Amino acid sequence: MKGRGMFPQGVAVVIGGSGGAGREICIKLAQAGTDILFTYNSNKRRADELAAELAGTGVRVACDQLDVRNEGSVAAFFSRASEDFGRIHTVVMAAGYNIPQLLIGELTTELWRDVIDQDLNGFFNILHHSLPAMRREGGSYVHISSAGLLKWPEKDVLSVAPKAAIESLIQGVAKEEGKNNIRANSVLLGVIETGIFLRLRDEGVFDQAWTDAVISGLALKHFGKPEDVAEAVLYLASDRASYVTGQTISVAGGYGI
């Protein structure tokens, strides 16, 4: 039976599904039996490879290129999703951005506005154009956020600041849309060995001294895996968390405690 008791009929939408953590999220959701519609920004090859892999799980899979900053494209995307799949029961915001590590005093106004447009305004576009479909039968939002909200990580302002604003939106959706059986939660990420982290490590931005310093502040003395993130998302998105809303799960090895 589709969903295996974890999801209703319909589709899980994963924004940024072709990325490191996003890929594992798509795999876990598909393995749980729900249809998947995921997006990519520019790497079509990686998206096609994931779509082919997901096809082997026996669920319906589709992918689409999407720039979340383009409101018209986002509106058209969710219109097609509703038409093609019927119910949208889950929206996961897993898009990541290639942002530099800078102190607040080193930011330019152009860089700040660009990141806000991608991250915060992009999230609002997704929320604004998916809510009407979600209100019809209820559903779940899961936002991939940052454990930097628990304890300030120096030079990570471009990740943490927009996500702080998004977290306020998540709380607001949980409060205001609960009457429509809509839940909204976040997964706060620490250092996960995938995507942007691997790139910055390979470029020498994160050297051994940085690694040692970060691990010294963790309760669990190692970094996380994308599978760790996907398990948390699977729980929050599924019916197993049917009475959980407005909450955060920190997948960060104890960062901040």
Short mmCIF file of C-alpha atoms in Angstrom, two decimals:
data_model
loop_
_atom_site.label_atom_id
_atom_site.label_comp_id
_atom_site.label_asym_id
_atom_site.label_seq_id
_atom_site.Cartn_x
_atom_site.Cartn_y
_atom_site.Cartn_z
CA MET A 1 0.00 0.00 0.00
CA LYS A 2 1.44 3.34 -0.99
CA GLY A 3 2.80 5.26 1.93
CA ARG A 4 3.08 2.20 4.17
CA GLY A 5 1.06 4.07 6.75
CA MET A 6 3.42 7.04 6.79
CA PHE A 7 1.96 9.26 4.08
CA PRO A 8 -1.42 9.87 2.45
CA GLN A 9 -1.96 9.70 -1.29
CA GLY A 10 -0.26 12.57 -3.08
CA VAL A 11 3.22 13.95 -3.58
CA ALA A 12 6.12 15.15 -1.47
CA VAL A 13 7.77 18.21 -3.01
CA VAL A 14 11.47 18.62 -2.22
CA ILE A 15 12.90 22.00 -3.18
CA GLY A 16 16.61 21.51 -3.82
CA GLY A 17 16.26 17.75 -3.96
CA SER A 18 19.29 17.21 -6.16
CA GLY A 19 21.72 18.57 -3.55
CA GLY A 20 23.65 16.58 -0.96
CA ALA A 21 21.14 16.41 1.88
CA GLY A 22 18.22 16.89 -0.53
CA ARG A 23 19.18 13.76 -2.44
CA GLU A 24 19.06 11.61 0.69
CA ILE A 25 15.76 13.19 1.71
CA CYS A 26 14.24 12.25 -1.65
CA ILE A 27 15.52 8.69 -1.32
CA LYS A 28 14.10 8.26 2.18
CA LEU A 29 10.73 9.68 1.20
CA ALA A 30 10.53 7.47 -1.89
CA GLN A 31 11.49 4.40 0.13
CA ALA A 32 8.63 5.25 2.49
CA GLY A 33 6.28 4.95 -0.48
CA THR A 34 5.32 8.49 -1.43
CA ASP A 35 5.54 10.01 -4.90
CA ILE A 36 8.32 12.57 -5.27
CA LEU A 37 8.58 15.85 -7.13
CA PHE A 38 11.96 17.49 -6.62
CA THR A 39 13.66 20.53 -8.03
CA TYR A 40 17.17 21.49 -9.04
CA ASN A 41 18.67 24.88 -9.78
CA SER A 42 21.36 24.30 -12.43
CA ASN A 43 22.83 20.77 -12.26
CA LYS A 44 20.53 18.85 -14.61
CA ARG A 45 22.90 15.90 -14.85
CA ARG A 46 22.79 15.25 -11.12
CA ALA A 47 19.00 15.70 -11.11
CA ASP A 48 18.57 13.19 -13.93
CA GLU A 49 20.78 10.68 -12.11
CA LEU A 50 18.67 11.00 -8.97
CA ALA A 51 15.43 10.66 -10.91
CA ALA A 52 16.69 7.43 -12.46
CA GLU A 53 17.70 6.10 -9.05
CA LEU A 54 14.36 6.98 -7.49
CA ALA A 55 12.48 5.28 -10.31
CA GLY A 56 13.76 1.99 -8.93
CA THR A 57 11.79 2.53 -5.70
CA GLY A 58 8.47 1.98 -7.49
CA VAL A 59 6.97 5.41 -6.82
CA ARG A 60 6.16 8.13 -9.31
CA VAL A 61 9.05 10.57 -9.69
CA ALA A 62 9.37 13.90 -11.45
CA CYS A 63 11.92 16.71 -11.37
CA ASP A 64 11.86 20.28 -12.58
CA GLN A 65 14.32 23.15 -12.82
CA LEU A 66 13.29 25.97 -10.50
CA ASP A 67 14.74 29.31 -9.48
CA VAL A 68 12.93 30.09 -6.22
CA ARG A 69 13.64 33.80 -6.67
CA ASN A 70 11.34 33.87 -9.72
CA GLU A 71 7.85 34.15 -8.27
CA GLY A 72 6.14 33.51 -11.60
CA SER A 73 8.09 30.27 -12.05
CA VAL A 74 7.27 29.17 -8.50
CA ALA A 75 3.56 29.86 -9.04
CA ALA A 76 3.57 27.86 -12.29
CA PHE A 77 5.50 25.03 -10.63
CA PHE A 78 2.93 24.51 -7.89
CA SER A 79 0.06 24.84 -10.33
CA ARG A 80 1.54 22.01 -12.41
CA ALA A 81 2.25 19.95 -9.29
CA SER A 82 -1.37 20.14 -8.17
CA GLU A 83 -2.62 19.33 -11.65
CA ASP A 84 -0.24 16.40 -12.18
CA PHE A 85 -0.26 14.80 -8.73
CA GLY A 86 -3.47 15.96 -7.09
CA ARG A 87 -2.72 16.45 -3.44
CA ILE A 88 0.56 18.02 -2.22
CA HIS A 89 0.99 16.58 1.27
CA THR A 90 4.58 17.66 2.01
CA VAL A 91 6.87 20.52 1.06
CA VAL A 92 10.52 20.22 2.10
CA MET A 93 12.72 23.29 1.65
CA ALA A 94 16.21 21.82 1.23
CA ALA A 95 17.83 24.27 -1.17
CA GLY A 96 21.39 25.27 -0.33
CA TYR A 97 23.41 28.17 -1.63
CA ASN A 98 27.04 28.74 -2.46
CA ILE A 99 27.77 31.47 0.07
CA PRO A 100 31.13 32.77 1.31
CA GLN A 101 32.25 32.62 4.94
CA LEU A 102 32.47 36.26 6.06
CA LEU A 103 32.28 38.36 9.18
CA ILE A 104 29.30 40.71 9.38
CA GLY A 105 31.60 43.68 8.92
CA GLU A 106 32.93 42.21 5.67
CA LEU A 107 29.55 41.93 3.94
CA THR A 108 28.62 44.07 0.98
CA THR A 109 25.08 45.30 0.51
CA GLU A 110 24.95 43.55 -2.88
CA LEU A 111 25.89 40.17 -1.40
CA TRP A 112 23.48 40.57 1.50
CA ARG A 113 20.56 41.43 -0.78
CA ASP A 114 21.39 38.55 -3.12
CA VAL A 115 21.39 35.98 -0.32
CA ILE A 116 18.21 37.38 1.22
CA ASP A 117 16.54 37.16 -2.18
CA GLN A 118 17.60 33.56 -2.66
CA ASP A 119 17.03 32.22 0.82
CA LEU A 120 14.39 34.28 2.62
CA ASN A 121 12.41 35.65 -0.32
CA GLY A 122 12.76 32.33 -2.11
CA PHE A 123 11.25 30.54 0.87
CA PHE A 124 8.40 33.04 0.99
CA ASN A 125 7.67 32.41 -2.70
CA ILE A 126 7.50 28.66 -2.04
CA LEU A 127 5.28 29.17 0.99
CA HIS A 128 2.99 31.69 -0.66
CA HIS A 129 2.28 29.57 -3.73
CA SER A 130 2.01 26.18 -1.99
CA LEU A 131 -0.28 27.17 0.88
CA PRO A 132 -3.51 27.24 -1.16
CA ALA A 133 -2.96 23.63 -2.25
CA MET A 134 -1.92 22.51 1.23
CA ARG A 135 -5.00 24.08 2.84
CA ARG A 136 -7.35 21.83 0.88
CA GLU A 137 -6.37 18.64 2.73
CA GLY A 138 -3.63 19.61 5.16
CA GLY A 139 0.02 18.71 5.03
CA SER A 140 3.52 19.28 6.36
CA TYR A 141 6.26 21.84 5.79
CA VAL A 142 9.81 20.92 6.74
CA HIS A 143 12.51 23.56 6.50
CA ILE A 144 16.21 22.66 6.48
CA SER A 145 17.70 25.30 8.76
CA SER A 146 20.91 25.89 10.68
CA ALA A 147 22.11 24.91 14.15
CA GLY A 148 23.72 28.34 14.13
CA LEU A 149 20.39 29.50 15.52
CA LEU A 150 21.38 27.77 18.77
CA LYS A 151 24.86 29.28 19.11
CA TRP A 152 26.39 31.93 16.86
CA PRO A 153 28.95 30.47 14.42
CA GLU A 154 31.45 33.11 13.40
CA LYS A 155 31.50 33.92 9.66
CA ASP A 156 28.22 32.10 9.00
CA VAL A 157 25.95 35.13 8.98
CA LEU A 158 24.79 34.59 5.39
CA SER A 159 23.39 31.21 6.35
CA VAL A 160 22.09 31.94 9.83
CA ALA A 161 20.50 35.38 9.51
CA PRO A 162 18.06 34.53 6.67
CA LYS A 163 17.17 31.26 8.37
CA ALA A 164 16.33 33.09 11.58
CA ALA A 165 13.69 35.03 9.65
CA ILE A 166 12.46 31.84 7.97
CA GLU A 167 12.17 30.19 11.37
CA SER A 168 9.79 32.96 12.40
CA LEU A 169 7.71 32.21 9.30
CA ILE A 170 7.70 28.50 10.21
CA GLN A 171 6.42 29.35 13.68
CA GLY A 172 3.78 31.60 12.18
CA VAL A 173 2.57 28.95 9.75
CA ALA A 174 2.38 26.39 12.56
CA LYS A 175 0.26 28.77 14.63
CA GLU A 176 -1.96 30.23 11.92
CA GLU A 177 -2.46 27.20 9.66
CA GLY A 178 -2.93 24.49 12.28
CA LYS A 179 -6.68 24.96 11.90
CA ASN A 180 -6.20 23.75 8.32
CA ASN A 181 -4.31 20.66 9.52
CA ILE A 182 -1.02 22.08 8.28
CA ARG A 183 2.11 21.41 10.31
CA ALA A 184 5.42 23.26 10.02
CA ASN A 185 8.75 22.24 11.54
CA SER A 186 12.48 22.68 11.00
CA VAL A 187 15.62 20.55 11.05
CA LEU A 188 18.65 22.48 12.29
CA LEU A 189 21.83 21.28 10.64
CA GLY A 190 25.28 21.24 12.10
CA VAL A 191 28.28 20.22 10.02
CA ILE A 192 27.06 17.57 7.58
CA GLU A 193 29.59 15.84 5.34
CA THR A 194 28.04 16.72 2.01
CA GLY A 195 27.48 19.58 -0.44
CA ILE A 196 28.87 22.98 0.42
CA PHE A 197 30.83 21.72 3.42
CA LEU A 198 32.85 19.32 1.27
CA ARG A 199 33.56 22.05 -1.27
CA LEU A 200 34.77 24.49 1.36
CA ARG A 201 36.87 21.81 3.01
CA ASP A 202 38.49 20.89 -0.29
CA GLU A 203 39.19 24.57 -0.98
CA GLY A 204 40.97 24.88 2.35
CA VAL A 205 38.41 27.20 3.95
CA PHE A 206 37.81 24.56 6.61
CA ASP A 207 41.29 23.38 7.60
CA GLN A 208 42.31 20.89 10.29
CA ALA A 209 42.47 23.58 12.96
CA TRP A 210 38.88 24.59 12.16
CA THR A 211 37.77 20.95 12.19
CA ASP A 212 39.42 20.30 15.56
CA ALA A 213 37.88 23.43 17.07
CA VAL A 214 34.37 22.56 15.89
CA ILE A 215 34.53 18.94 17.02
CA SER A 216 35.79 20.02 20.44
CA GLY A 217 32.46 21.83 20.91
CA LEU A 218 30.31 18.85 19.95
CA ALA A 219 28.90 16.26 22.31
CA LEU A 220 29.32 13.62 19.58
CA LYS A 221 32.88 13.83 18.34
CA HIS A 222 32.23 13.53 14.63
CA PHE A 223 30.35 15.29 11.85
CA GLY A 224 26.97 14.21 10.54
CA LYS A 225 25.95 12.38 7.39
CA PRO A 226 23.18 13.37 4.96
CA GLU A 227 21.32 10.21 6.00
CA ASP A 228 21.04 11.67 9.51
CA VAL A 229 19.27 14.69 8.09
CA ALA A 230 16.97 12.60 5.92
CA GLU A 231 15.80 10.49 8.88
CA ALA A 232 14.76 13.61 10.80
CA VAL A 233 12.94 15.02 7.77
CA LEU A 234 11.18 11.71 7.17
CA TYR A 235 9.84 11.73 10.72
CA LEU A 236 8.63 15.34 10.66
CA ALA A 237 7.05 15.01 7.22
CA SER A 238 5.25 11.75 7.95
CA ASP A 239 2.11 10.85 9.85
CA ARG A 240 4.35 9.61 12.67
CA ALA A 241 4.69 13.28 13.62
CA SER A 242 1.00 14.07 13.13
CA TYR A 243 0.82 15.96 16.46
CA VAL A 244 4.16 17.75 16.08
CA THR A 245 4.24 21.34 14.82
CA GLY A 246 6.22 24.51 15.38
CA GLN A 247 9.22 22.49 16.53
CA THR A 248 12.88 22.10 15.65
CA ILE A 249 15.05 18.99 15.64
CA SER A 250 18.76 19.71 15.87
CA VAL A 251 20.88 17.31 13.81
CA ALA A 252 24.16 18.74 14.97
CA GLY A 253 25.89 16.29 17.28
CA GLY A 254 25.01 18.31 20.37
CA TYR A 255 26.23 21.69 19.07
CA GLY A 256 24.98 24.45 21.32
CA ILE A 257 24.64 22.47 24.56
#
